[in-house]
Amino acid sequence: MRVLVWIAGLAPLAVAVPSSSYRVAVAARADNTSASVAPSQNVSGAAPPELVVYTLPCEDGNSTARTAEIRLKQATLLYGPSLLGNASYFPGGPLGDAISLRDQTVWEGAAVVQSLRAFTDAAKVAANIKQVLYQDGWKGSVPQGIARGQSENYTSDLLFSMERLSVNPYILKRLHPTEDALPFQVDRATVKQLTKTSLKALHAAGRLFVADHSYQRNYTRLANRYSAACTALFYLDPRSNQFLPLAIKTNVGADLTYTPLDTDNNNWLLAKIMFNNNDLFHGQIFHVAYPHAIAEIVHLAALRTMSARHPVLALMERLMYQAYAVRPLGERVLFNKGGLFEQNFAYPQDMVYKFVGDSYPTTGRWRAGYLDTDVRARGLVDADYGPELPHFPFYEDGSRLVEVIRRFVRSFVDATYHESDEMVAKDAELQAWVAEANGPAGVEDFEPGPLDTRERLVEVLTHMAWLTGCAHHVLNQGEPVTASGVLPMHPTALYAPVPTSKANTTADLLGYLPSAQKSVDQVTLLARFNRPDVVPTNQTLRYMFAAPQLLLGNGEAYRRANQ
């Protein structure tokens, strides 16, 4: 989980003041809404806004200007159509367009620098590809290097299974002994040899887990690209207490089932590669819906209902760095027809959109996505129908981070609302935000109104910080190029048909893997999302809430909470 700890795209946080002028108001919000640029980077040429002291509506001496500001935003910042599939609304209207354009400009600036590094590294690697793909080859674009296990233990079954508990933890669930049927059967003798018990006994004991990508079976594939639609069974071994793979079923063609005993012709290794190919697609497109779409719509609802001087909005804006760049740029250069995704993955653009639209009704549920709620619902923590996992890296790291975030947010909320639940309940802008999220914004499973306690507000803001500062980087940014997208075990596509017989598999497996040039292309694409430049800056988790403007504008209690 090292990526989770040190990469976090956090804004330098510029702030805005209300204005009676349409032109200045749009400029101020376009510069500063979602806090993705500094005040000097002005979209319209208007003078940058001055630093303000954040105030609650009831403590603001200029309520008339504050109300006018919100009305102006509601007239110019609209709910536009979703991008990258049918998920949440995207900002529309004059102000929404300006915000998105601003974020795209800033995102592209960093992307150009990182892309040049990746292309430079790719040229060097391509010249020496007959020697090695990774070793010392990507120092400019991926200076942290790939995860050690991906180079030293990449054939390990334990590594394969633990990836489900670390680099893509959102697909796994424990099978309930009575409420969940077995997804498929596995040969009894094989199960006995591997586990010294039966599939039925493992199921009854709550020791079986599933990761299911069978939804990909009917996806259209690009010419000369292939993929399975694997469902994998994992088990908690009663003897070693290790979390291990039991079987992988392809769900396409001959619908073969592989187990760790299928060692001839490297069949089991191929099965893991086929599963990882499905899983890489899942992780990257899942992250469009969770956290991008869900965090954006909650923030958009806040922008339309809160003054720029509201401390809660200021806190959220710190977290939404370049947020409104991703989906429009994704449509334009990543998921467009013939774009970077189609150049590397097995599926065309419309399958990306299909996945987002199909998954968002579930992945876009706000409270269901709280870390503890999610892992418990999937039976991965505190299940009363099976033993605890001995090691769950994603949750072990994530729960500690959530608790640290929660402690700070609680201090912030207590200071902002003077330790009064009544002040929370009487905050008109806060209540308007909650009503907007549950109403016009269409946020599924959001906190119901009225939001009448500090603790409920703490949970909402903690989850916002978790989504944008932690959950995102588990799946994207520097993670794929260092772990879940590392070759040879994680190709973006297969280059030979899924076998119809285990006897037909070629032992070297090279026909299924990308060529030398396509391998360089895959690493180059994933390296372009890495952001090593943030490491020595104040854009990491360490400085999540420590922007100078927040420290200056929120008073002594806020500064103490950051120490």
XYZ file of C-alpha atoms in Angstrom:
563
model
C 0.000 0.000 0.000
C 2.962 2.385 -0.376
C 1.280 4.292 -3.203
C -1.673 5.105 -0.974
C 0.570 6.747 1.580
C 2.598 9.146 -0.525
C 0.651 10.091 -3.606
C -2.318 12.373 -3.115
C -3.358 15.098 -5.532
C -4.259 17.966 -3.257
C -4.835 21.516 -4.336
C -2.841 24.554 -3.272
C -6.291 26.012 -2.397
C -7.154 29.401 -3.715
C -10.241 31.114 -2.324
C -12.929 33.365 -3.752
C -14.974 36.300 -2.537
C -18.563 37.044 -3.511
C -19.108 39.717 -6.123
C -22.066 41.526 -7.577
C -20.414 41.511 -10.991
C -21.200 38.532 -13.216
C -17.826 38.707 -14.954
C -15.800 38.872 -11.747
C -17.909 36.206 -10.042
C -17.362 33.745 -12.862
C -13.665 34.539 -12.902
C -13.350 34.041 -9.176
C -15.164 30.733 -9.133
C -13.498 29.484 -12.301
C -10.146 30.270 -10.746
C -10.868 28.748 -7.405
C -13.825 26.382 -7.338
C -12.371 22.967 -6.519
C -9.146 24.718 -5.605
C -7.120 23.451 -8.495
C -5.171 26.580 -9.397
C -3.422 29.371 -7.571
C -4.956 32.856 -7.588
C -2.477 34.101 -10.179
C -3.790 31.630 -12.767
C -6.895 33.547 -13.814
C -9.236 32.236 -16.484
C -10.853 35.504 -17.547
C -8.160 38.030 -16.747
C -9.971 39.540 -13.780
C -7.958 40.456 -10.715
C -7.374 37.464 -8.445
C -9.641 37.335 -5.399
C -8.365 38.328 -2.007
C -7.987 36.028 0.948
C -11.128 35.865 3.060
C -12.003 34.658 6.517
C -14.356 31.696 6.336
C -17.634 32.226 8.140
C -20.895 30.438 8.731
C -23.980 32.160 7.298
C -25.207 33.173 10.756
C -21.872 34.889 11.501
C -21.479 36.714 8.185
C -22.001 40.466 8.347
C -22.798 40.670 4.633
C -25.588 38.157 4.162
C -27.013 40.058 1.177
C -23.856 39.625 -0.893
C -23.581 36.026 0.242
C -27.111 35.233 -0.912
C -26.501 36.995 -4.235
C -23.356 34.944 -4.781
C -25.211 31.664 -4.297
C -28.056 32.737 -6.588
C -25.562 33.671 -9.279
C -23.840 30.308 -9.004
C -27.147 28.477 -9.254
C -27.902 30.394 -12.456
C -24.520 29.769 -14.084
C -23.327 26.455 -12.607
C -25.733 23.809 -13.892
C -26.112 20.036 -13.942
C -24.811 18.933 -17.313
C -24.914 15.466 -18.872
C -22.685 12.755 -17.465
C -19.402 12.009 -19.216
C -17.712 8.621 -19.644
C -20.926 6.654 -19.313
C -24.156 7.190 -17.438
C -22.935 8.162 -13.971
C -23.310 11.467 -12.118
C -24.031 14.849 -13.668
C -21.054 16.895 -14.859
C -20.778 20.675 -14.360
C -22.537 22.637 -17.093
C -23.478 26.226 -17.798
C -21.049 29.146 -18.195
C -19.453 28.689 -14.799
C -19.378 24.894 -15.022
C -17.658 25.063 -18.404
C -15.096 27.536 -17.056
C -14.356 25.352 -14.025
C -13.826 22.277 -16.189
C -11.665 24.143 -18.694
C -9.532 25.493 -15.854
C -9.021 22.040 -14.370
C -8.218 20.541 -17.769
C -5.592 23.212 -18.393
C -3.858 22.532 -15.085
C -4.101 18.743 -15.477
C -2.655 18.887 -18.979
C 0.284 20.964 -17.769
C 1.403 18.216 -15.393
C 0.459 15.523 -17.902
C 2.704 16.978 -20.596
C 5.720 16.905 -18.282
C 5.022 13.337 -17.177
C 4.264 12.182 -20.733
C 7.601 13.514 -21.973
C 9.340 11.553 -19.227
C 7.420 8.411 -20.137
C 8.166 8.797 -23.860
C 11.852 9.407 -23.136
C 12.006 6.333 -20.929
C 10.084 4.316 -23.523
C 12.582 5.171 -26.245
C 15.470 3.986 -24.069
C 13.681 0.788 -23.098
C 12.670 0.047 -26.693
C 16.314 0.246 -27.723
C 17.207 -2.402 -25.131
C 13.996 -4.419 -25.102
C 15.784 -7.658 -25.885
C 17.446 -7.386 -22.497
C 14.784 -6.337 -20.025
C 11.524 -4.365 -19.879
C 11.676 -2.820 -16.406
C 15.157 -2.890 -14.898
C 16.536 0.662 -14.649
C 14.377 1.639 -17.616
C 11.765 4.031 -16.263
C 13.701 6.194 -13.810
C 12.342 9.450 -15.178
C 8.634 8.604 -15.165
C 8.485 5.920 -12.445
C 11.385 6.744 -10.110
C 9.867 4.669 -7.302
C 10.148 1.555 -9.480
C 7.691 -1.312 -9.605
C 6.580 -3.138 -6.476
C 9.250 -5.663 -5.491
C 6.849 -8.572 -5.422
C 5.944 -7.992 -9.055
C 9.518 -8.666 -10.103
C 10.618 -11.159 -7.461
C 7.483 -13.222 -6.722
C 5.272 -12.677 -9.727
C 4.413 -16.373 -10.165
C 3.489 -16.790 -6.486
C -0.077 -17.866 -5.724
C 0.031 -15.956 -2.454
C 0.990 -12.758 -4.284
C -1.859 -13.330 -6.740
C -4.428 -13.789 -3.995
C -3.161 -10.901 -1.866
C -3.558 -8.528 -4.816
C -7.297 -8.914 -4.198
C -6.745 -7.541 -0.693
C -4.490 -4.668 -1.720
C -4.224 -3.239 -5.239
C -7.820 -3.955 -6.309
C -9.827 -4.691 -3.167
C -13.235 -3.720 -4.561
C -14.169 -6.915 -6.441
C -13.758 -9.496 -3.663
C -16.518 -10.775 -1.363
C -16.880 -13.654 1.075
C -19.511 -16.243 0.157
C -22.178 -16.538 2.839
C -22.760 -20.208 3.760
C -26.544 -20.021 3.313
C -27.285 -16.829 1.379
C -24.747 -17.195 -1.457
C -24.695 -20.130 -3.859
C -21.400 -21.485 -5.139
C -20.602 -19.683 -8.417
C -19.263 -22.910 -9.951
C -18.184 -26.393 -8.977
C -14.600 -27.606 -8.741
C -13.505 -31.220 -9.092
C -13.810 -32.895 -5.681
C -10.502 -34.739 -5.852
C -8.703 -31.553 -6.851
C -10.209 -29.588 -3.965
C -9.301 -32.386 -1.563
C -5.708 -32.463 -2.781
C -5.337 -28.695 -2.484
C -7.185 -28.073 0.780
C -7.500 -31.465 2.533
C -11.234 -30.759 2.802
C -14.220 -30.250 0.489
C -15.718 -27.290 -1.330
C -18.916 -27.779 0.653
C -17.044 -27.692 3.959
C -15.134 -24.547 2.999
C -18.387 -22.880 2.005
C -20.154 -23.917 5.211
C -17.259 -22.579 7.296
C -17.308 -19.177 5.582
C -13.848 -19.772 4.135
C -14.707 -19.225 0.457
C -14.372 -15.911 -1.390
C -15.212 -14.904 -4.946
C -13.999 -12.267 -7.395
C -16.374 -12.246 -10.332
C -15.685 -10.684 -13.732
C -18.251 -12.788 -15.599
C -20.052 -9.557 -16.594
C -17.314 -9.148 -19.240
C -18.362 -12.318 -21.108
C -20.607 -10.444 -23.555
C -18.364 -7.427 -24.033
C -17.344 -6.588 -27.593
C -13.618 -6.991 -28.183
C -11.338 -5.139 -30.552
C -9.923 -6.916 -33.592
C -7.050 -9.270 -32.750
C -7.510 -8.633 -29.027
C -8.888 -11.225 -26.647
C -10.005 -11.621 -23.062
C -11.761 -14.084 -20.812
C -14.423 -13.106 -18.254
C -12.973 -14.873 -15.258
C -14.589 -15.812 -11.988
C -12.054 -16.765 -9.315
C -12.573 -18.668 -6.083
C -10.252 -18.055 -3.135
C -10.153 -19.789 0.221
C -8.833 -19.272 3.703
C -6.765 -22.388 4.290
C -7.743 -24.092 7.583
C -4.188 -25.402 8.050
C -1.921 -22.469 7.168
C -4.526 -19.692 7.626
C -3.300 -18.219 4.339
C -5.621 -16.604 1.801
C -5.047 -18.593 -1.408
C -6.521 -19.103 -4.890
C -8.562 -22.255 -5.458
C -9.854 -22.065 -9.030
C -10.394 -19.744 -12.002
C -13.230 -20.230 -14.505
C -13.009 -18.395 -17.846
C -16.761 -18.093 -18.633
C -16.033 -17.841 -22.376
C -15.526 -20.354 -25.171
C -15.006 -23.815 -23.717
C -15.504 -22.305 -20.251
C -12.518 -24.078 -18.744
C -11.846 -24.193 -15.015
C -8.214 -23.995 -13.904
C -6.659 -24.803 -10.517
C -3.128 -24.577 -9.081
C -2.675 -28.244 -10.063
C -2.811 -27.316 -13.767
C 0.933 -26.910 -14.057
C 1.371 -28.556 -17.472
C 2.097 -26.018 -20.214
C 1.854 -23.252 -17.618
C -1.937 -23.464 -17.720
C -2.370 -22.145 -14.175
C -0.020 -19.242 -14.857
C -2.093 -18.401 -17.935
C -5.297 -18.560 -15.887
C -3.905 -15.994 -13.457
C -2.862 -13.778 -16.369
C -6.369 -14.004 -17.851
C -7.934 -13.075 -14.516
C -5.516 -10.171 -14.023
C -6.390 -8.868 -17.475
C -10.079 -8.720 -16.476
C -9.170 -7.251 -13.101
C -7.023 -4.470 -14.564
C -9.937 -3.328 -16.706
C -12.223 -3.451 -13.686
C -9.946 -1.434 -11.411
C -9.313 1.337 -13.915
C -12.918 1.804 -15.037
C -14.402 1.219 -11.577
C -12.426 4.238 -10.429
C -14.288 6.452 -12.915
C -17.478 5.832 -10.932
C -15.848 5.430 -7.509
C -14.431 7.823 -6.505
C -14.549 10.285 -9.432
C -18.237 10.536 -10.295
C -19.555 10.222 -6.750
C -17.138 12.754 -5.231
C -17.754 15.220 -8.056
C -21.535 15.254 -7.755
C -21.460 15.772 -3.981
C -19.036 18.659 -4.445
C -21.069 20.109 -7.316
C -24.155 20.161 -5.085
C -22.132 22.053 -2.464
C -20.867 24.591 -5.001
C -24.439 25.435 -5.968
C -25.685 25.917 -2.411
C -22.800 27.287 -0.332
C -20.926 30.547 -0.367
C -17.227 30.484 -1.204
C -16.775 31.787 2.344
C -18.331 28.721 3.950
C -15.615 26.780 5.826
C -17.100 23.401 4.870
C -16.963 24.237 1.168
C -13.421 25.565 1.558
C -12.397 22.254 3.095
C -13.970 20.266 0.259
C -12.324 22.423 -2.363
C -8.920 21.547 -0.961
C -9.702 17.926 -1.789
C -11.029 18.361 -5.332
C -7.750 18.990 -7.116
C -8.211 19.009 -10.902
C -11.411 17.045 -10.342
C -13.279 18.342 -13.339
C -10.470 17.644 -15.799
C -10.630 13.873 -15.733
C -13.904 13.020 -17.400
C -13.756 15.519 -20.309
C -10.101 14.750 -21.005
C -10.906 11.057 -20.730
C -13.520 11.428 -23.444
C -11.155 13.412 -25.630
C -7.816 11.588 -25.474
C -8.113 8.375 -23.465
C -11.446 6.705 -24.199
C -12.109 8.272 -27.603
C -12.384 6.034 -30.663
C -8.862 4.936 -31.559
C -7.527 6.643 -28.439
C -5.009 5.485 -25.885
C -7.362 3.022 -24.197
C -8.319 1.300 -27.449
C -4.661 1.198 -28.480
C -3.857 -0.929 -25.437
C -6.894 -2.659 -23.914
C -9.096 -5.443 -25.290
C -12.344 -3.471 -25.218
C -13.578 -0.476 -27.235
C -14.910 2.798 -25.894
C -18.549 1.715 -25.665
C -17.679 -1.114 -23.272
C -16.081 1.420 -20.936
C -19.265 3.460 -20.977
C -21.351 0.329 -20.479
C -19.369 -0.682 -17.402
C -19.689 2.775 -15.848
C -23.423 2.941 -16.513
C -24.055 -0.595 -15.279
C -21.985 -0.229 -12.112
C -22.815 3.313 -11.000
C -26.194 2.522 -9.385
C -24.229 0.375 -6.913
C -20.791 1.984 -6.789
C -22.295 5.482 -6.658
C -24.085 4.906 -3.349
C -22.572 7.355 -0.866
C -22.986 5.798 2.584
C -22.591 2.254 1.263
C -19.126 3.322 0.112
C -17.883 4.268 3.594
C -14.798 2.126 4.148
C -16.048 0.127 7.125
C -19.552 -0.217 5.714
C -18.240 -1.508 2.394
C -15.777 -4.119 3.663
C -18.273 -5.413 6.218
C -21.029 -5.697 3.616
C -18.711 -7.887 1.564
C -17.848 -10.058 4.558
C -14.182 -9.102 4.602
C -14.117 -7.685 8.142
C -15.987 -8.832 11.271
C -18.058 -11.449 9.442
C -20.022 -13.565 11.899
C -20.111 -16.439 9.405
C -16.401 -17.032 8.891
C -12.926 -16.474 10.364
C -11.088 -13.174 10.088
C -8.622 -12.677 7.283
C -5.131 -12.884 8.794
C -3.898 -9.954 6.720
C -5.870 -7.318 4.796
C -3.362 -4.630 3.704
C -5.924 -2.320 2.116
C -8.086 -2.209 5.219
C -5.204 -2.190 7.691
C -3.734 0.906 6.059
C -7.046 2.446 5.056
C -8.716 2.201 8.454
C -5.771 3.959 10.095
C -5.879 6.737 7.525
C -9.633 7.137 7.900
C -9.300 7.440 11.660
C -6.589 10.104 11.368
C -8.735 12.018 8.879
C -11.788 11.642 11.110
C -9.939 13.025 14.125
C -8.929 16.121 12.229
C -12.354 16.613 10.659
C -13.985 16.273 14.078
C -11.714 19.024 15.434
C -12.551 21.197 12.431
C -16.307 20.676 12.784
C -16.242 21.257 16.548
C -14.317 24.500 16.092
C -16.469 25.685 13.183
C -19.765 25.017 14.941
C -18.580 25.860 18.467
C -19.242 22.276 19.593
C -22.951 22.790 18.991
C -25.236 20.374 17.141
C -27.851 23.119 17.150
C -25.579 25.339 15.041
C -25.181 22.514 12.534
C -28.944 22.095 12.305
C -29.445 25.861 11.837
C -26.788 26.265 9.123
C -29.013 27.164 6.166
C -26.317 26.630 3.527
C -25.334 23.257 4.946
C -28.953 22.101 4.966
C -29.441 23.433 1.426
C -26.446 21.349 0.324
C -27.914 18.185 1.833
C -31.289 18.882 0.225
C -29.600 19.551 -3.122
C -27.564 16.343 -2.952
C -30.641 14.282 -2.106
C -32.758 16.147 -4.664
C -31.641 17.758 -7.942
C -28.096 16.331 -7.799
C -29.456 12.795 -7.546
C -26.818 11.467 -5.148
C -27.756 7.923 -4.197
C -27.755 6.995 -0.502
C -26.545 10.388 0.704
C -26.992 11.411 4.333
C -30.689 12.289 4.693
C -31.701 15.749 5.769
C -31.762 17.539 7.993
C -28.089 17.054 8.818
C -28.526 17.848 12.488
C -25.423 16.628 14.329
C -21.737 17.343 14.126
C -20.932 13.632 14.000
C -22.982 13.068 10.861
C -21.214 15.971 9.174
C -17.887 14.527 10.311
C -18.714 11.240 8.570
C -19.626 12.983 5.303
C -16.445 15.067 5.209
C -14.277 12.147 6.299
C -15.625 10.080 3.431
C -15.004 12.926 0.981
C -11.376 13.071 2.087
C -11.084 9.283 1.915
C -12.468 9.186 -1.629
C -10.275 11.919 -3.057
C -7.093 11.444 -1.054
C -6.899 7.684 -0.503
C -9.397 5.494 -2.350
C -8.508 7.029 -5.702
C -4.827 6.234 -5.425
C -5.411 2.632 -4.420
C -6.666 2.084 -7.977
C -5.106 4.758 -10.163
C -2.363 7.366 -10.510
C 0.930 5.606 -9.628
C -0.615 2.260 -8.682
C -1.153 0.520 -12.076
C 2.335 1.157 -13.408
C 3.906 -0.158 -10.197
C 1.594 -3.079 -9.358
C -1.743 -3.972 -10.975
C -0.544 -3.240 -14.519
C 2.941 -4.769 -14.332
C 3.871 -7.237 -17.073
C 3.946 -10.135 -17.750
C 1.182 -11.002 -15.268
C -1.103 -8.014 -15.940
C -1.530 -7.370 -19.672
C -4.115 -4.837 -20.817
C -5.227 -7.363 -23.462
C -4.576 -10.923 -24.578
C -3.165 -11.408 -28.066
C -4.300 -14.990 -28.675
C -7.735 -16.569 -28.206
C -8.649 -18.011 -24.815
C -7.754 -21.741 -24.992
C -10.468 -24.255 -25.815
C -8.414 -27.039 -24.247
C -5.687 -27.117 -21.642
C -3.718 -29.339 -23.996
C -3.600 -26.531 -26.573
C -1.763 -24.050 -24.370
C 1.776 -23.236 -25.450
C 4.138 -23.447 -22.509
C 5.980 -20.166 -23.135
C 2.675 -18.188 -23.186
C 4.286 -15.508 -25.364
C 1.503 -15.624 -27.927
C -0.977 -14.422 -25.307
C 1.177 -11.500 -24.192
C 1.834 -8.163 -25.884
C 4.763 -7.879 -28.260
C 7.890 -6.032 -27.221
C 6.571 -2.771 -28.675
C 3.079 -3.232 -27.237
C 4.652 -3.959 -23.845
C 6.508 -0.653 -24.010
C 3.261 1.027 -25.073
C 1.420 -0.411 -22.055
C 4.036 0.736 -19.560
C 4.215 4.139 -21.241
C 0.457 4.627 -20.980
C 0.332 3.682 -17.308
C 3.459 5.710 -16.494
C 1.755 8.835 -17.818
C -0.672 8.706 -14.885
C 2.096 8.606 -12.295
C 2.838 11.884 -10.504
C 6.246 11.631 -8.793
C 6.556 15.411 -8.612
C 4.036 15.654 -5.768
C 6.261 13.734 -3.358
C 8.362 16.703 -2.120
C 5.423 19.149 -2.208
C 2.490 20.007 0.046
C 0.158 17.970 -2.186
C 0.504 14.720 -0.230
C -1.703 13.222 2.465
C 0.531 14.751 5.107
C -0.666 18.205 4.060
C -4.258 17.283 3.223
C -5.738 20.047 5.375
C -2.719 22.336 5.754
C -3.097 24.759 2.846
C -1.912 28.242 3.919
C -5.286 29.834 3.122
C -7.126 27.268 5.227
C -4.721 27.799 8.100
C -5.128 31.569 7.893
C -8.855 31.642 7.268
C -10.108 29.175 9.873
C -8.606 30.439 13.116
C -6.422 29.074 15.893
C -8.366 25.850 16.544
C -7.885 24.808 12.924
C -4.158 25.494 13.085
C -3.810 23.459 16.282
C -5.622 20.499 14.731
C -3.038 20.432 11.933
C -0.071 20.221 14.292
